[in-house]
N, CA and C of each residue as an Amber inpcrd file, in Angstrom:
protein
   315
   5.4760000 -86.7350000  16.9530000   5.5190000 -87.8700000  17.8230000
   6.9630000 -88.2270000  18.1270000   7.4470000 -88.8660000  19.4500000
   8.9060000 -89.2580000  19.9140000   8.5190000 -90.7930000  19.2050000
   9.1610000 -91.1190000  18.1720000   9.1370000 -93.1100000  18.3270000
  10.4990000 -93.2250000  19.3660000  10.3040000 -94.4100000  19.6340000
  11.6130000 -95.0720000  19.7800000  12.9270000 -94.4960000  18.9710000
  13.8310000 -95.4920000  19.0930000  15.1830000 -95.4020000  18.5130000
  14.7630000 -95.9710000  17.0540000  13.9940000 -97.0160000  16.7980000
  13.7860000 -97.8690000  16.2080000  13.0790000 -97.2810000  14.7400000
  12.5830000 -95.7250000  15.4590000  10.8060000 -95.1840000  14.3880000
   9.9780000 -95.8090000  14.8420000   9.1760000 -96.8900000  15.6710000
   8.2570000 -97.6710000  15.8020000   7.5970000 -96.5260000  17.1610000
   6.4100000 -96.0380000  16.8980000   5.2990000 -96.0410000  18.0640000
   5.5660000 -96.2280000  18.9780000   5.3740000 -95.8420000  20.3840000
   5.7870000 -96.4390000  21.3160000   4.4560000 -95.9970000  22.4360000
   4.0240000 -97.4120000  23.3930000   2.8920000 -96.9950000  24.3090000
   3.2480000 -96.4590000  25.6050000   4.6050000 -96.3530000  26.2130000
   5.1970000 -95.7960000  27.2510000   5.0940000 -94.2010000  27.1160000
   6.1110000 -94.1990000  25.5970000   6.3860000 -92.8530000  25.7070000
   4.7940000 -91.7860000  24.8410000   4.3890000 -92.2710000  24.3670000
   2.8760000 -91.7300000  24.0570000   2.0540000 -91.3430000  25.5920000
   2.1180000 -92.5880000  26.5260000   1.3530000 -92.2430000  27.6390000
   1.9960000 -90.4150000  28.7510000   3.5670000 -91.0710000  28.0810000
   4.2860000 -89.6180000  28.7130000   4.0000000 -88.5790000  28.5710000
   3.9190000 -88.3890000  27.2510000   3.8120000 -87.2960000  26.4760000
   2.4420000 -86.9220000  26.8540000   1.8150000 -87.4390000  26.6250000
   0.0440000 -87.3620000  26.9710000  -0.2410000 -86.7910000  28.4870000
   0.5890000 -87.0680000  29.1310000   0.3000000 -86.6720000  30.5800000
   0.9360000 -85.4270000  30.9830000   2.3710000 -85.7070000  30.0860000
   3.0820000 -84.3070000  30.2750000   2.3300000 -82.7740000  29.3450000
   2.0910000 -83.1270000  28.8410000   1.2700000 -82.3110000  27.7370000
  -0.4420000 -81.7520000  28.6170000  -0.7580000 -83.1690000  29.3700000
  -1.6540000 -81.9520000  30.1960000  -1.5710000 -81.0520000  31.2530000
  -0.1440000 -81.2730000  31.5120000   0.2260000 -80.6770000  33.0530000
   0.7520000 -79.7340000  32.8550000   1.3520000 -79.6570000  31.3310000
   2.0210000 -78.1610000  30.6000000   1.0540000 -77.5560000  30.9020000
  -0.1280000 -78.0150000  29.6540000  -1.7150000 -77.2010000  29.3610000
  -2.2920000 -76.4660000  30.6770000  -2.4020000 -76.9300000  31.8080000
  -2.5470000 -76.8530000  33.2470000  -1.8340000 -75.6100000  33.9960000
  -0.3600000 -75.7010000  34.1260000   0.3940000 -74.3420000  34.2320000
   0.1100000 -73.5070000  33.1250000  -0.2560000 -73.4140000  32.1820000
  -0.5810000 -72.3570000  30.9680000  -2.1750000 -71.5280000  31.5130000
  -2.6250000 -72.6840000  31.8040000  -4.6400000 -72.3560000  32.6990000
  -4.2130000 -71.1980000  33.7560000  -3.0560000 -71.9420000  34.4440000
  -3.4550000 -71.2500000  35.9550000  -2.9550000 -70.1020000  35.7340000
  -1.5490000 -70.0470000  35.0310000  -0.4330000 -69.2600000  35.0320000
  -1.6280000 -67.6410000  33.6590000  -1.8950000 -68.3780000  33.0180000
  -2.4540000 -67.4340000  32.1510000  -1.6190000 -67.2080000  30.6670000
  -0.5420000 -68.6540000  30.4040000   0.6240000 -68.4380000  29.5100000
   0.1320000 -68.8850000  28.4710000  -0.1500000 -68.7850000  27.2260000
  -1.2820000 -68.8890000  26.6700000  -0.1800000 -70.1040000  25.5240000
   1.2090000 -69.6380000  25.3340000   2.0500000 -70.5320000  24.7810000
   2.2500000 -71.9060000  25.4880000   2.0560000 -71.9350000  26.5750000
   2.2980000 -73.3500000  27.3530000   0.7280000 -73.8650000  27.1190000
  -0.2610000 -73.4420000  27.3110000  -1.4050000 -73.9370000  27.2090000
  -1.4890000 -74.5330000  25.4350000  -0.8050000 -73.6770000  24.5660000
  -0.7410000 -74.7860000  23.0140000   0.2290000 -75.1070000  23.4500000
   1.1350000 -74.8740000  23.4740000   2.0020000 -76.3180000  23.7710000
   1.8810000 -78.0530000  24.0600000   1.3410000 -77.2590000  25.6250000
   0.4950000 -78.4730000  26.4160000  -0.6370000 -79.2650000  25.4460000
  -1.2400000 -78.6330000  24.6640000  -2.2820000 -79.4030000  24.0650000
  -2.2200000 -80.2050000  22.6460000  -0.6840000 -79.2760000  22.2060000
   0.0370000 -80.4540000  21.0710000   0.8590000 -81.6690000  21.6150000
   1.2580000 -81.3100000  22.5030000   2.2780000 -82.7670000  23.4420000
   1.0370000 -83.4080000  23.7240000   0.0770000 -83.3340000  24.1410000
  -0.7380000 -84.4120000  24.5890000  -1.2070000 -84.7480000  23.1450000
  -1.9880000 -84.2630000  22.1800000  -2.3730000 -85.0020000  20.9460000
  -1.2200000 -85.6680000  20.3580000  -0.2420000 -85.2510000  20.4830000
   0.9960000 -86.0510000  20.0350000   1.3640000 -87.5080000  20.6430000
   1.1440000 -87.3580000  22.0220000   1.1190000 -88.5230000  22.7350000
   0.1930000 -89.0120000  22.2640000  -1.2510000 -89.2950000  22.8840000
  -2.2840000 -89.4970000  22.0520000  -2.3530000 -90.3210000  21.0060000
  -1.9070000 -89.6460000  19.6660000  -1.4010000 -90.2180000  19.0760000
  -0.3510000 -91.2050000  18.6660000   0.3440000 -91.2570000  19.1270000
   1.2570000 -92.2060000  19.2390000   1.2930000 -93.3580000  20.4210000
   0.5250000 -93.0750000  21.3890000  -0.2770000 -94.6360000  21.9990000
  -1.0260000 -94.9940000  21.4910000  -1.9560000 -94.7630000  20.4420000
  -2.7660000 -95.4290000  19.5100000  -2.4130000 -96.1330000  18.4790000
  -1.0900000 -95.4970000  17.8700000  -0.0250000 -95.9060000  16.8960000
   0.1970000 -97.1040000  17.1790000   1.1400000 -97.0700000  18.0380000
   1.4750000 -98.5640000  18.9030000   0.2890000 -99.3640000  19.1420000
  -0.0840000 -98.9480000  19.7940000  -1.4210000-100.1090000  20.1810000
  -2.2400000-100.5280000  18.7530000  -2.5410000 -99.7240000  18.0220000
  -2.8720000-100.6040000  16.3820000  -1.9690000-101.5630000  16.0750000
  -0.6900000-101.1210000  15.8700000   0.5140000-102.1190000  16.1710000
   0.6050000-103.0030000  16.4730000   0.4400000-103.4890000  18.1790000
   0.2960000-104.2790000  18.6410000  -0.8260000-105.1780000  18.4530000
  -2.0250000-105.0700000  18.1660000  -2.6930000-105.4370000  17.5330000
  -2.8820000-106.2220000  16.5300000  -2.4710000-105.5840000  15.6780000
  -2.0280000-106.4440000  14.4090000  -0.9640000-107.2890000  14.3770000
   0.3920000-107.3640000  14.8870000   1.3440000-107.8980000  15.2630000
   0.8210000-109.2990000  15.9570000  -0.4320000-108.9510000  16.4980000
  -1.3030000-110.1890000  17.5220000  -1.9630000-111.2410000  16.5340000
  -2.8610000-110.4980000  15.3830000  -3.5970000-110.6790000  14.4720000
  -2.3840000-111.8790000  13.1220000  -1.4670000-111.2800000  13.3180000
  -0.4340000-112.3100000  12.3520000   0.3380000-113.4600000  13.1510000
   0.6890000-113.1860000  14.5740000   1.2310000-114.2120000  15.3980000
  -0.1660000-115.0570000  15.2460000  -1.9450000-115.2050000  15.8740000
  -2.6760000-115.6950000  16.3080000  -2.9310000-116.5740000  14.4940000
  -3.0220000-115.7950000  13.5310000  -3.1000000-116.4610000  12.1860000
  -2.0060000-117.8420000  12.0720000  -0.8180000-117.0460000  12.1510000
   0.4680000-117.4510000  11.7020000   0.3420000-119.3570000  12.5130000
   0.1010000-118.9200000  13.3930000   0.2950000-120.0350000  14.7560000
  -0.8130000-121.2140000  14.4140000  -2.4740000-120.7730000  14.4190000
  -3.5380000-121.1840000  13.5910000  -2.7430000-122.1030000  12.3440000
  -2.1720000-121.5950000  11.9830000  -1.9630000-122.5160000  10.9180000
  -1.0500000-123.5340000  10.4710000  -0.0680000-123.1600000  11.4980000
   1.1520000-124.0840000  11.5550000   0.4700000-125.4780000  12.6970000
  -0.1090000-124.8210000  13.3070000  -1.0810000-126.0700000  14.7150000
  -1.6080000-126.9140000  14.0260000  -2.7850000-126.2460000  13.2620000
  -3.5750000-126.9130000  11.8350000  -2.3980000-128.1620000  10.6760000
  -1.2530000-127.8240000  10.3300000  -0.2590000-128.1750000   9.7830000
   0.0800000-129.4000000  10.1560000   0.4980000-128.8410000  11.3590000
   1.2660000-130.2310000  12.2220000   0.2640000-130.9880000  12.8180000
  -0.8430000-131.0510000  12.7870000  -1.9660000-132.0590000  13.0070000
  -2.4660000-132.7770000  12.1920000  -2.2130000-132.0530000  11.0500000
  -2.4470000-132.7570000   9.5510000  -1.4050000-133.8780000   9.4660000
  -0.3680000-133.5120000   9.6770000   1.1080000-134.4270000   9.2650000
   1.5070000-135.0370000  10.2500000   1.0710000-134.9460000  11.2790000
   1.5190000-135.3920000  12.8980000   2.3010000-135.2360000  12.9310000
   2.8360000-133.7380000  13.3170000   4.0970000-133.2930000  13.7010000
   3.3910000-132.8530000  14.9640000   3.8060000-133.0270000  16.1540000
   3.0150000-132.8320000  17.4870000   3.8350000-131.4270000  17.7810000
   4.8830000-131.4500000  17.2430000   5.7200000-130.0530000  17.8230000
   5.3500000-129.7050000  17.5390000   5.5030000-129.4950000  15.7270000
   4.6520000-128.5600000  14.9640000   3.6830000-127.5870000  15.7980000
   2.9780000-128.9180000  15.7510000   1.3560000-128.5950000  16.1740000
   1.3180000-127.8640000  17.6570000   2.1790000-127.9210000  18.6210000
   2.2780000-127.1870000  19.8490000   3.0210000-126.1800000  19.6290000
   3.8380000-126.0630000  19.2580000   4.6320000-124.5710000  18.9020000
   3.2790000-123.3710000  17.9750000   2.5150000-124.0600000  17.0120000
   1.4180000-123.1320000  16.8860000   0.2920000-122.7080000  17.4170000
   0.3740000-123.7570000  18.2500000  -0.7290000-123.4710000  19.2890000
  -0.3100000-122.4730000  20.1260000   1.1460000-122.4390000  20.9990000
   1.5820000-121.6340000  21.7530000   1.7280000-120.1950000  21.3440000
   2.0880000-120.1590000  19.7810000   1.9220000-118.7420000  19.0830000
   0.6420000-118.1290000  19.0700000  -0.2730000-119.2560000  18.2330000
  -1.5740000-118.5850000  18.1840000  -2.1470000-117.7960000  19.6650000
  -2.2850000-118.7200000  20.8730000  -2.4730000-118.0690000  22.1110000
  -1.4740000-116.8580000  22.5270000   0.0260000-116.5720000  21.8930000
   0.4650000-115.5530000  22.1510000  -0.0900000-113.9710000  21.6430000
  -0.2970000-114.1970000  19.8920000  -1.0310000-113.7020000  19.2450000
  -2.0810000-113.1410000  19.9500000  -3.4880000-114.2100000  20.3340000
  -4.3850000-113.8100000  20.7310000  -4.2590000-113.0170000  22.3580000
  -3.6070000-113.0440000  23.6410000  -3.0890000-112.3510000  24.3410000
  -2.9880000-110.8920000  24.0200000  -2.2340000-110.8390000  23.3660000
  -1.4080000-109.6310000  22.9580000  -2.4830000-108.8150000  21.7090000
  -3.3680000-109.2760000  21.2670000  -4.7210000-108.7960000  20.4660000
  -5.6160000-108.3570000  21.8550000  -5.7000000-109.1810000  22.9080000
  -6.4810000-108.4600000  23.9890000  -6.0310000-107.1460000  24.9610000
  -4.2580000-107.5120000  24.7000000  -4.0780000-106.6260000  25.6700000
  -3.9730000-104.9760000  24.8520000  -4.0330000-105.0520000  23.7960000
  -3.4960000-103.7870000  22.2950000  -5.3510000-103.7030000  21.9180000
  -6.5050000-104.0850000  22.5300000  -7.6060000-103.8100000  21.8080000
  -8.1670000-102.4610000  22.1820000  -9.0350000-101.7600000  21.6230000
  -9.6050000-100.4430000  22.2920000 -10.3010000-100.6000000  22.9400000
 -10.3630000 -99.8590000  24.3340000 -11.4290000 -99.9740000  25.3200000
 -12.9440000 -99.6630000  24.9990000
């Protein structure tokens, strides 16, 4: 898998790889190159893989913002801290966003 700079998953470059990897596989079909055709079909599981990576990722990353937020909202309603309580609200809904947009189809 390519991560980032970072090591972290990445859903850009997974989708790349994934696409480039079938278009290798594709010239290997037509061409009859039997090395580009594995090639092509490890770059795409590689991609593949690694947009799923990320997107679990993201996911969970959603799953601790939407908790995290939940509870600080909960917090500051208890104590009447109104910021509090809107700053977790605004997380939790970030959280949950970002859990919809990282879910499996």
């Amino acid at each position: 898998m390519s991560y980032n700079n970072n090591g972290e998953p990445n859903k850009s470059t997974g989708q790349y790889h994934s696409v480039k990897g079938n278009l290798v596989e594709t010239v290997g079909n037509l061409t009859g190159a039997e090395s580009w055709q594995q090639s092509g079909k490890e770059e795409h599981a590689q991609g593949e893989a690694e947009y799923k990576a990320a997107q679990a990722k993201g996911y969970a990353e959603g799953t601790m913002d939407r908790l995290g937020g939940k509870k600080d909202a909960v917090v500051g309603a208890l104590s009447g801290d109104r910021q509090q309580e809107a700053s977790g609200n605004v997380r939790h809904d970030k959280g949950e966003a970002q859990q919809e947009f990282n879910k499996n189809a």
